[in-house]
mmCIF file of C-alpha atoms and ligand atoms in Angstrom:
data_model
loop_
_atom_site.group_PDB
_atom_site.id
_atom_site.type_symbol
_atom_site.label_atom_id
_atom_site.label_comp_id
_atom_site.label_asym_id
_atom_site.label_seq_id
_atom_site.Cartn_x
_atom_site.Cartn_y
_atom_site.Cartn_z
ATOM 1 C CA MET A 1 74.442 144.070 86.466
ATOM 2 C CA SER A 2 70.939 142.937 87.406
ATOM 3 C CA GLY A 3 69.665 140.158 89.637
ATOM 4 C CA PRO A 4 71.634 138.214 92.247
ATOM 5 C CA GLY A 5 75.057 136.877 91.303
ATOM 6 C CA PRO A 6 75.650 133.115 90.945
ATOM 7 C CA ALA A 7 76.709 132.719 94.583
ATOM 8 C CA ALA A 8 73.641 134.423 95.996
ATOM 9 C CA ALA A 9 71.327 132.439 93.726
ATOM 10 C CA LEU A 10 72.956 129.136 94.690
ATOM 11 C CA ALA A 11 72.886 130.034 98.411
ATOM 12 C CA ARG A 12 69.135 130.770 98.061
ATOM 13 C CA ARG A 13 68.470 127.463 96.354
ATOM 14 C CA LEU A 14 70.346 125.492 99.027
ATOM 15 C CA LEU A 15 68.542 127.363 101.784
ATOM 16 C CA ASP A 16 65.279 126.468 100.072
ATOM 17 C CA GLY A 17 66.309 122.800 100.157
ATOM 18 C CA ASP A 18 66.673 122.646 96.379
ATOM 19 C CA LEU A 19 68.933 119.599 96.015
ATOM 20 C CA THR A 20 69.168 120.042 92.228
ATOM 21 C CA ALA A 21 71.541 122.983 92.967
ATOM 22 C CA ALA A 22 74.267 120.477 93.894
ATOM 23 C CA PRO A 23 75.892 120.028 90.459
ATOM 24 C CA ALA A 24 76.141 123.814 89.910
ATOM 25 C CA VAL A 25 77.538 124.247 93.428
ATOM 26 C CA LEU A 26 80.291 121.690 92.745
ATOM 27 C CA ASN A 27 81.045 123.210 89.355
ATOM 28 C CA LEU A 28 81.484 126.610 90.967
ATOM 29 C CA LEU A 29 83.644 125.271 93.802
ATOM 30 C CA GLU A 30 85.882 123.336 91.391
ATOM 31 C CA THR A 31 86.465 126.319 89.105
ATOM 32 C CA THR A 32 89.720 128.093 89.814
ATOM 33 C CA THR A 33 89.282 131.399 87.941
ATOM 34 C CA PRO A 34 89.544 134.473 90.220
ATOM 35 C CA ALA A 35 85.834 135.257 89.590
ATOM 36 C CA ALA A 36 84.769 131.750 90.555
ATOM 37 C CA ARG A 37 86.990 131.842 93.641
ATOM 38 C CA ALA A 38 85.352 135.073 94.744
ATOM 39 C CA ALA A 39 81.893 133.660 94.110
ATOM 40 C CA ALA A 40 82.810 130.495 96.036
ATOM 41 C CA ALA A 41 83.937 132.625 99.016
ATOM 42 C CA GLU A 42 80.676 134.546 98.766
ATOM 43 C CA LEU A 43 78.693 131.271 98.746
ATOM 44 C CA LEU A 44 80.529 130.015 101.830
ATOM 45 C CA GLY A 45 79.984 133.352 103.568
ATOM 46 C CA ALA A 46 76.264 133.385 102.742
ATOM 47 C CA LEU A 47 75.879 129.898 104.247
ATOM 48 C CA SER A 48 78.187 130.419 107.256
ATOM 49 C CA PRO A 49 76.676 129.740 110.694
ATOM 50 C CA THR A 50 76.772 133.448 111.527
ATOM 51 C CA ARG A 51 74.518 134.206 108.572
ATOM 52 C CA LEU A 52 72.401 131.048 109.028
ATOM 53 C CA GLY A 53 72.038 131.567 112.766
ATOM 54 C CA ARG A 54 73.038 127.935 113.325
ATOM 55 C CA GLU A 55 75.353 125.267 112.044
ATOM 56 C CA ALA A 56 74.334 123.586 108.760
ATOM 57 C CA PRO A 57 71.992 120.805 109.844
ATOM 58 C CA GLY A 58 73.248 117.964 107.629
ATOM 59 C CA GLN A 59 75.554 115.331 109.090
ATOM 60 C CA VAL A 60 79.008 115.249 107.472
ATOM 61 C CA ILE A 61 80.386 111.733 107.572
ATOM 62 C CA GLY A 62 83.919 110.798 106.459
ATOM 63 C CA VAL A 63 84.384 107.238 105.232
ATOM 64 C CA THR A 64 88.007 106.336 104.842
ATOM 65 C CA GLY A 65 90.159 103.234 104.625
ATOM 66 C CA PRO A 66 92.854 101.512 102.598
ATOM 67 C CA PRO A 67 92.347 100.852 98.893
ATOM 68 C CA GLY A 68 89.964 98.072 97.973
ATOM 69 C CA VAL A 69 88.459 97.478 101.435
ATOM 70 C CA GLY A 70 84.982 98.005 100.051
ATOM 71 C CA LYS A 71 84.219 101.660 100.783
ATOM 72 C CA SER A 72 82.349 102.404 97.548
ATOM 73 C CA THR A 73 80.356 99.191 97.671
ATOM 74 C CA LEU A 74 79.447 100.022 101.257
ATOM 75 C CA LEU A 75 78.434 103.563 100.298
ATOM 76 C CA SER A 76 75.950 102.155 97.743
ATOM 77 C CA GLU A 77 74.265 100.284 100.563
ATOM 78 C CA LEU A 78 74.589 103.114 103.064
ATOM 79 C CA ALA A 79 73.005 105.586 100.611
ATOM 80 C CA ALA A 80 70.168 103.104 100.047
ATOM 81 C CA GLY A 81 69.747 102.751 103.813
ATOM 82 C CA TYR A 82 69.457 106.502 104.318
ATOM 83 C CA ARG A 83 67.080 106.794 101.371
ATOM 84 C CA ALA A 84 64.886 104.077 102.867
ATOM 85 C CA ARG A 85 64.595 106.326 105.938
ATOM 86 C CA GLY A 86 63.608 109.241 103.703
ATOM 87 C CA GLN A 87 66.911 111.104 104.090
ATOM 88 C CA SER A 88 68.772 112.773 101.281
ATOM 89 C CA VAL A 89 72.440 111.930 100.684
ATOM 90 C CA ALA A 90 75.321 113.680 98.939
ATOM 91 C CA ILE A 91 78.485 111.666 98.365
ATOM 92 C CA LEU A 92 81.812 113.316 97.629
ATOM 93 C CA ALA A 93 84.287 110.683 96.561
ATOM 94 C CA VAL A 94 87.929 111.699 96.438
ATOM 95 C CA ASP A 95 89.756 109.665 93.878
ATOM 96 C CA PRO A 96 93.428 109.010 94.385
ATOM 97 C CA SER A 97 95.735 110.560 91.835
ATOM 98 C CA SER A 98 94.837 109.397 88.352
ATOM 99 C CA LYS A 99 98.497 108.462 87.960
ATOM 100 C CA ARG A 100 97.744 105.260 89.759
ATOM 101 C CA SER A 101 94.714 104.383 87.631
ATOM 102 C CA GLY A 102 96.885 102.364 85.259
ATOM 103 C CA GLY A 103 98.034 100.123 88.077
ATOM 104 C CA SER A 104 96.296 97.275 89.778
ATOM 105 C CA LEU A 105 95.053 99.503 92.605
ATOM 106 C CA LEU A 106 91.919 100.548 90.752
ATOM 107 C CA GLY A 107 91.607 97.223 88.998
ATOM 108 C CA ASP A 108 88.263 96.074 90.361
ATOM 109 C CA ARG A 109 87.205 99.211 92.152
ATOM 110 C CA ALA A 110 83.476 99.513 92.457
ATOM 111 C CA ARG A 111 81.415 102.499 91.489
ATOM 112 C CA ILE A 112 78.840 103.778 93.928
ATOM 113 C CA ARG A 113 75.519 102.411 92.720
ATOM 114 C CA HIS A 114 72.420 104.599 92.933
ATOM 115 C CA ASP A 115 69.164 105.264 91.123
ATOM 116 C CA PRO A 116 69.994 108.097 88.661
ATOM 117 C CA ALA A 117 66.326 109.202 88.706
ATOM 118 C CA ASP A 118 66.438 109.804 92.463
ATOM 119 C CA ARG A 119 67.062 113.521 92.940
ATOM 120 C CA GLN A 120 67.663 113.032 96.673
ATOM 121 C CA VAL A 121 71.028 111.374 95.985
ATOM 122 C CA PHE A 122 73.974 113.355 94.589
ATOM 123 C CA ILE A 123 77.330 111.770 93.851
ATOM 124 C CA ARG A 124 80.481 113.572 92.732
ATOM 125 C CA SER A 125 83.974 112.154 92.282
ATOM 126 C CA THR A 126 86.827 114.618 92.571
ATOM 127 C CA ALA A 127 90.432 113.859 91.721
ATOM 128 C CA ALA A 128 92.754 114.339 94.634
ATOM 129 C CA GLY A 129 95.447 115.316 92.156
ATOM 130 C CA GLU A 130 98.954 115.363 93.581
ATOM 131 C CA ARG A 131 97.665 115.365 97.150
ATOM 132 C CA LEU A 132 98.388 111.785 98.107
ATOM 133 C CA GLY A 133 95.289 110.637 99.935
ATOM 134 C CA GLY A 134 94.474 114.267 100.624
ATOM 135 C CA LEU A 135 91.319 116.227 100.213
ATOM 136 C CA ALA A 136 90.725 118.426 97.175
ATOM 137 C CA PRO A 137 90.095 122.047 98.303
ATOM 138 C CA ALA A 138 86.656 121.944 96.672
ATOM 139 C CA THR A 139 85.689 118.952 98.819
ATOM 140 C CA ARG A 140 85.981 120.860 102.119
ATOM 141 C CA ALA A 141 83.862 123.697 100.744
ATOM 142 C CA ALA A 142 81.341 121.325 99.141
ATOM 143 C CA ALA A 143 80.862 119.392 102.359
ATOM 144 C CA SER A 144 80.111 122.494 104.366
ATOM 145 C CA VAL A 145 77.658 124.023 101.899
ATOM 146 C CA LEU A 146 75.861 120.819 100.891
ATOM 147 C CA ALA A 147 75.184 120.154 104.586
ATOM 148 C CA VAL A 148 72.799 123.102 104.431
ATOM 149 C CA ALA A 149 70.440 121.208 102.110
ATOM 150 C CA PHE A 150 71.274 117.470 102.313
ATOM 151 C CA ASP A 151 70.488 115.408 105.416
ATOM 152 C CA VAL A 152 73.729 113.455 105.057
ATOM 153 C CA VAL A 153 76.968 114.366 103.263
ATOM 154 C CA VAL A 154 79.490 111.521 102.939
ATOM 155 C CA ILE A 155 83.126 112.046 101.958
ATOM 156 C CA GLU A 156 84.912 108.912 100.749
ATOM 157 C CA THR A 157 88.719 109.109 100.851
ATOM 158 C CA VAL A 158 91.316 106.416 100.216
ATOM 159 C CA GLY A 159 94.098 105.800 102.629
ATOM 160 C CA VAL A 160 94.930 105.483 106.263
ATOM 161 C CA GLY A 161 96.943 107.719 108.540
ATOM 162 C CA GLN A 162 97.197 111.182 106.946
ATOM 163 C CA SER A 163 93.959 110.894 104.996
ATOM 164 C CA GLU A 164 92.084 109.783 108.101
ATOM 165 C CA THR A 165 93.410 112.861 109.962
ATOM 166 C CA GLU A 166 92.382 115.181 107.119
ATOM 167 C CA VAL A 167 88.904 113.809 106.856
ATOM 168 C CA ALA A 168 88.529 114.131 110.612
ATOM 169 C CA GLU A 169 89.089 117.875 110.147
ATOM 170 C CA VAL A 170 86.082 118.111 107.802
ATOM 171 C CA ALA A 171 83.645 115.512 109.037
ATOM 172 C CA ASP A 172 81.387 115.441 112.052
ATOM 173 C CA THR A 173 81.759 111.686 112.219
ATOM 174 C CA VAL A 174 84.626 109.545 110.869
ATOM 175 C CA ALA A 175 84.147 105.912 109.956
ATOM 176 C CA VAL A 176 87.321 103.970 109.209
ATOM 177 C CA VAL A 177 86.740 100.940 107.084
ATOM 178 C CA VAL A 178 88.815 97.844 107.635
ATOM 179 C CA GLN A 179 89.077 94.667 105.592
ATOM 180 C CA PRO A 180 89.276 91.385 107.461
ATOM 181 C CA GLY A 181 92.739 89.920 107.445
ATOM 182 C CA SER A 182 94.594 93.168 106.689
ATOM 183 C CA GLY A 183 96.699 94.498 109.524
ATOM 184 C CA ASP A 184 97.559 98.130 108.684
ATOM 185 C CA VAL A 185 94.664 99.859 110.437
ATOM 186 C CA LEU A 186 95.117 97.568 113.397
ATOM 187 C CA GLN A 187 98.834 98.413 113.629
ATOM 188 C CA PHE A 188 98.170 102.170 113.314
ATOM 189 C CA LEU A 189 95.575 101.958 116.069
ATOM 190 C CA LYS A 190 97.750 100.009 118.441
ATOM 191 C CA ALA A 191 100.748 102.250 117.821
ATOM 192 C CA GLY A 192 98.582 105.319 118.450
ATOM 193 C CA ILE A 193 99.632 106.708 115.068
ATOM 194 C CA MET A 194 96.031 107.002 114.039
ATOM 195 C CA GLU A 195 93.492 109.227 115.748
ATOM 196 C CA THR A 196 90.810 106.905 117.098
ATOM 197 C CA PRO A 197 87.932 106.817 114.611
ATOM 198 C CA ASP A 198 84.421 107.604 115.756
ATOM 199 C CA VAL A 199 83.186 104.349 114.221
ATOM 200 C CA LEU A 200 85.113 101.330 112.913
ATOM 201 C CA VAL A 201 83.597 99.239 110.132
ATOM 202 C CA VAL A 202 84.719 95.715 109.257
ATOM 203 C CA THR A 203 83.647 95.017 105.675
ATOM 204 C CA LYS A 204 83.126 91.743 103.859
ATOM 205 C CA ALA A 205 81.509 90.129 106.888
ATOM 206 C CA ASP A 206 80.273 87.469 104.448
ATOM 207 C CA LEU A 207 83.814 86.089 104.590
ATOM 208 C CA GLY A 208 82.836 84.631 107.973
ATOM 209 C CA ARG A 209 85.404 83.707 110.546
ATOM 210 C CA VAL A 210 88.127 85.998 109.277
ATOM 211 C CA ALA A 211 85.706 88.913 109.762
ATOM 212 C CA GLN A 212 84.855 87.842 113.305
ATOM 213 C CA ARG A 213 88.546 87.602 114.024
ATOM 214 C CA ALA A 214 89.039 91.138 112.687
ATOM 215 C CA MET A 215 86.258 92.373 115.004
ATOM 216 C CA ALA A 216 87.958 90.752 118.012
ATOM 217 C CA ASP A 217 91.347 92.196 117.064
ATOM 218 C CA LEU A 218 89.939 95.702 116.678
ATOM 219 C CA HIS A 219 88.172 95.524 120.029
ATOM 220 C CA ALA A 220 91.462 94.441 121.614
ATOM 221 C CA ALA A 221 93.352 97.260 119.908
ATOM 222 C CA LEU A 222 90.757 99.797 121.081
ATOM 223 C CA ARG A 223 91.066 98.488 124.631
ATOM 224 C CA SER A 224 94.855 98.790 124.470
ATOM 225 C CA VAL A 225 94.609 102.495 123.581
ATOM 226 C CA GLY A 226 91.808 103.063 126.082
ATOM 227 C CA ALA A 227 89.227 103.935 123.386
ATOM 228 C CA THR A 228 86.453 101.550 124.355
ATOM 229 C CA GLY A 229 83.728 104.044 123.343
ATOM 230 C CA THR A 230 84.311 103.443 119.622
ATOM 231 C CA GLN A 231 81.710 101.151 118.099
ATOM 232 C CA VAL A 232 82.915 98.370 115.771
ATOM 233 C CA ILE A 233 80.316 97.325 113.203
ATOM 234 C CA ALA A 234 80.557 94.390 110.793
ATOM 235 C CA VAL A 235 78.908 94.843 107.397
ATOM 236 C CA SER A 236 78.516 92.931 104.223
ATOM 237 C CA SER A 237 77.734 95.049 101.189
ATOM 238 C CA ILE A 238 77.063 92.305 98.709
ATOM 239 C CA PRO A 239 73.566 90.793 98.606
ATOM 240 C CA PRO A 240 72.079 90.074 101.039
ATOM 241 C CA ALA A 241 73.687 93.118 102.650
ATOM 242 C CA THR A 242 73.927 92.993 106.423
ATOM 243 C CA GLY A 243 74.871 95.408 109.194
ATOM 244 C CA ILE A 244 73.890 98.561 107.322
ATOM 245 C CA ASP A 245 71.124 99.589 109.710
ATOM 246 C CA LYS A 246 73.409 98.942 112.624
ATOM 247 C CA LEU A 247 76.056 101.128 111.033
ATOM 248 C CA ILE A 248 73.532 103.934 110.460
ATOM 249 C CA GLY A 249 72.564 103.546 114.128
ATOM 250 C CA ALA A 250 76.201 103.913 115.212
ATOM 251 C CA LEU A 251 76.683 106.976 112.984
ATOM 252 C CA ASP A 252 73.486 108.522 114.414
ATOM 253 C CA ALA A 253 74.606 107.743 117.966
ATOM 254 C CA HIS A 254 77.930 109.475 117.361
ATOM 255 C CA ARG A 255 76.179 112.513 115.914
ATOM 256 C CA ASP A 256 73.861 112.690 118.942
ATOM 257 C CA SER A 257 76.783 112.617 121.370
ATOM 258 C CA LEU A 258 78.804 115.230 119.466
ATOM 259 C CA ASP A 259 79.622 118.830 120.307
ATOM 260 C CA LEU A 260 78.709 119.950 116.810
ATOM 261 C CA ALA A 261 79.662 123.620 117.268
ATOM 262 C CA ALA A 262 83.165 122.657 118.406
ATOM 263 C CA ARG A 263 83.665 120.178 115.596
ATOM 264 C CA ARG A 264 82.476 122.600 112.934
ATOM 265 C CA LEU A 265 84.654 125.366 114.354
ATOM 266 C CA ARG A 266 87.658 123.079 114.082
ATOM 267 C CA ALA A 267 86.616 122.283 110.490
ATOM 268 C CA ARG A 268 86.425 125.983 109.518
ATOM 269 C CA ARG A 269 89.848 126.677 111.000
ATOM 270 C CA ALA A 270 91.384 123.704 109.174
ATOM 271 C CA HIS A 271 89.643 124.776 105.995
ATOM 272 C CA ALA A 272 91.081 128.290 106.226
ATOM 273 C CA LEU A 273 94.562 126.936 106.795
ATOM 274 C CA ALA A 274 94.214 124.472 103.893
ATOM 275 C CA ASP A 275 93.040 127.301 101.590
ATOM 276 C CA PHE A 276 95.949 129.467 102.712
ATOM 277 C CA ILE A 277 98.442 126.696 102.048
ATOM 278 C CA GLU A 278 96.867 125.932 98.699
ATOM 279 C CA GLU A 279 97.370 129.572 97.688
ATOM 280 C CA HIS A 280 100.695 130.408 99.366
ATOM 281 C CA GLY A 281 102.402 127.060 99.739
ATOM 282 C CA ALA A 282 105.212 126.177 102.143
ATOM 283 C CA ALA A 283 106.693 129.687 101.832
ATOM 284 C CA GLY A 284 103.427 131.185 103.085
ATOM 285 C CA LEU A 285 103.388 128.791 106.001
ATOM 286 C CA ARG A 286 106.982 129.726 106.875
ATOM 287 C CA ALA A 287 106.054 133.401 106.871
ATOM 288 C CA LEU A 288 103.475 132.587 109.533
ATOM 289 C CA GLY A 289 106.099 130.832 111.628
ATOM 290 C CA GLY A 290 104.993 127.343 110.690
ATOM 291 C CA ARG A 291 101.854 125.252 110.989
ATOM 292 C CA ARG A 292 101.704 125.338 114.778
ATOM 293 C CA ALA A 293 101.885 129.133 114.856
ATOM 294 C CA ALA A 294 99.236 129.404 112.147
ATOM 295 C CA GLU A 295 96.951 127.053 114.086
ATOM 296 C CA ALA A 296 97.521 129.075 117.242
ATOM 297 C CA GLN A 297 96.586 132.262 115.449
ATOM 298 C CA LEU A 298 93.382 130.624 114.136
ATOM 299 C CA ALA A 299 92.576 129.361 117.598
ATOM 300 C CA ASP A 300 92.635 132.917 118.878
ATOM 301 C CA ALA A 301 90.208 134.141 116.215
ATOM 302 C CA ASP A 302 86.569 134.728 117.097
ATOM 303 C CA ALA A 303 84.461 131.549 116.822
ATOM 304 C CA GLY A 304 81.902 133.265 114.563
ATOM 305 C CA ARG A 305 84.345 134.035 111.753
ATOM 306 C CA ASP A 306 83.751 132.447 108.356
ATOM 307 C CA VAL A 307 86.431 130.643 106.370
ATOM 308 C CA ALA A 308 87.218 133.465 103.958
ATOM 309 C CA SER A 309 87.780 135.948 106.757
ATOM 310 C CA LEU A 310 90.031 133.486 108.611
ATOM 311 C CA THR A 311 92.045 132.892 105.431
ATOM 312 C CA ALA A 312 92.299 136.646 104.892
ATOM 313 C CA GLU A 313 93.600 137.085 108.441
ATOM 314 C CA LEU A 314 96.359 134.529 107.779
ATOM 315 C CA GLU A 315 97.194 136.356 104.548
ATOM 316 C CA ARG A 316 97.464 139.695 106.343
ATOM 317 C CA ALA A 317 99.692 138.157 109.018
ATOM 318 C CA ALA A 318 101.932 136.576 106.367
ATOM 319 C CA ALA A 319 102.184 139.831 104.421
ATOM 320 C CA GLY A 320 102.983 141.702 107.633
ATOM 321 C CA ALA A 321 105.712 139.218 108.540
ATOM 322 C CA ARG A 322 107.254 139.509 105.085
ATOM 323 C CA ALA A 323 107.191 143.316 105.293
ATOM 324 C CA ARG A 324 108.943 143.298 108.658
ATOM 325 C CA ARG A 325 111.648 140.970 107.372
ATOM 326 C CA PRO A 326 114.972 142.820 106.979
HETATM 327 N N1 GTP B 1 82.782 89.468 99.540
HETATM 328 C C1 GTP B 1 82.625 90.806 99.593
HETATM 329 N N2 GTP B 1 83.251 91.576 98.674
HETATM 330 C C2 GTP B 1 83.063 92.910 98.741
HETATM 331 C C3 GTP B 1 82.255 93.498 99.748
HETATM 332 N N3 GTP B 1 82.295 94.834 99.575
HETATM 333 C C4 GTP B 1 83.108 95.064 98.534
HETATM 334 N N4 GTP B 1 83.587 93.932 98.002
HETATM 335 C C5 GTP B 1 84.493 93.772 96.862
HETATM 336 O O1 GTP B 1 85.747 94.395 97.166
HETATM 337 C C6 GTP B 1 86.315 95.020 96.011
HETATM 338 C C7 GTP B 1 86.650 96.459 96.284
HETATM 339 O O2 GTP B 1 85.459 97.173 96.590
HETATM 340 P P1 GTP B 1 85.326 98.752 96.487
HETATM 341 O O3 GTP B 1 83.995 99.084 97.020
HETATM 342 O O4 GTP B 1 85.689 99.211 95.144
HETATM 343 O O5 GTP B 1 86.456 99.175 97.517
HETATM 344 P P2 GTP B 1 87.004 100.651 97.820
HETATM 345 O O6 GTP B 1 87.427 100.636 99.220
HETATM 346 O O7 GTP B 1 85.963 101.690 97.423
HETATM 347 O O8 GTP B 1 88.219 100.737 96.854
HETATM 348 P P3 GTP B 1 89.066 102.071 96.424
HETATM 349 O O9 GTP B 1 88.038 103.142 96.085
HETATM 350 O O10 GTP B 1 89.852 101.652 95.247
HETATM 351 O O11 GTP B 1 89.923 102.386 97.576
HETATM 352 C C8 GTP B 1 85.263 94.854 94.913
HETATM 353 O O12 GTP B 1 85.641 93.733 94.134
HETATM 354 C C9 GTP B 1 83.993 94.530 95.666
HETATM 355 O O13 GTP B 1 83.076 93.776 94.918
HETATM 356 C C10 GTP B 1 81.566 92.625 100.663
HETATM 357 O O14 GTP B 1 80.846 93.038 101.590
HETATM 358 N N5 GTP B 1 81.830 91.321 100.549
HETATM 359 MG MG1 MG B 2 86.087 103.433 96.225
#
């Protein structure tokens, strides 16, 4: 064979800031043939912080919230806001299982609007498949590699609770989006079921008093769980859009206050575990002694390890445990 393989070529393009590599990167990461899986692992390895000498510079932002709260409409405005500042944006939207597309849930769901001629914006929708509210495996990988070339990578997921926790494993900054007048996020927050988001966004501020009321309720809920550091931003995403610059400011502020190395390390460990579970299922997890034990093993691994080597370590441990079993 001559010339670099597909992974090496894509890694080079991303390192050179070639944003037009994004579609090919996603195609590779979404392909499940053994050859593509090997190339994907090679791509991740080539762009790992050990090889880069630093963490990927792009900010990975998770935007999550219940169905229909206005996430996609907001992302259209958020992308425009970042573009106005000259920043490039990749958006990875995770669609809920297509099974539900016949129902009313997706009835008036908005598409993320953008200028198709603008090469600095990349948008990809990935089906979550059977994972209810969960992240597709390709999304974790895509977020980490696109952050090498794009200034901002946004992951949109639907749901609250589990999906918010999962997106927090991948993202540097998590924004939970709340619709005025709906109580679920508020209840989760108050009950401490939900990890406190880095930023809370109240959408549809154009609805007026009900939105102000939602702001006050969220502030009260944050106070009750002692999380007064979380910013609550009201936005309206329909013309004339309001609050977008303030939201970008809050996302920036979170990024500036963040221990990026620690957050990314946590993301790589979660990614390795997710890949292991994807491949070996519940039986694999049992062989490791359960999720807690697997997490403990990952926590002991050297911080510089890339995802593939962490996954391989879990696989060796699981194989060893199976071999020892009488
Ligand atoms: N009045 C008003 N309506 C909005 C606003 N933002 C979104 N909407 C409307 O709310 C509905 C849902 O918006 P989407 O952006 O699709 O919501 P979503 O959270 O992405 O929905 P899913 O992807 O299905 O979870 C659409 O009818 C939007 O037009 C807003 O700021 N004000
Ligand atoms: Mg949406």
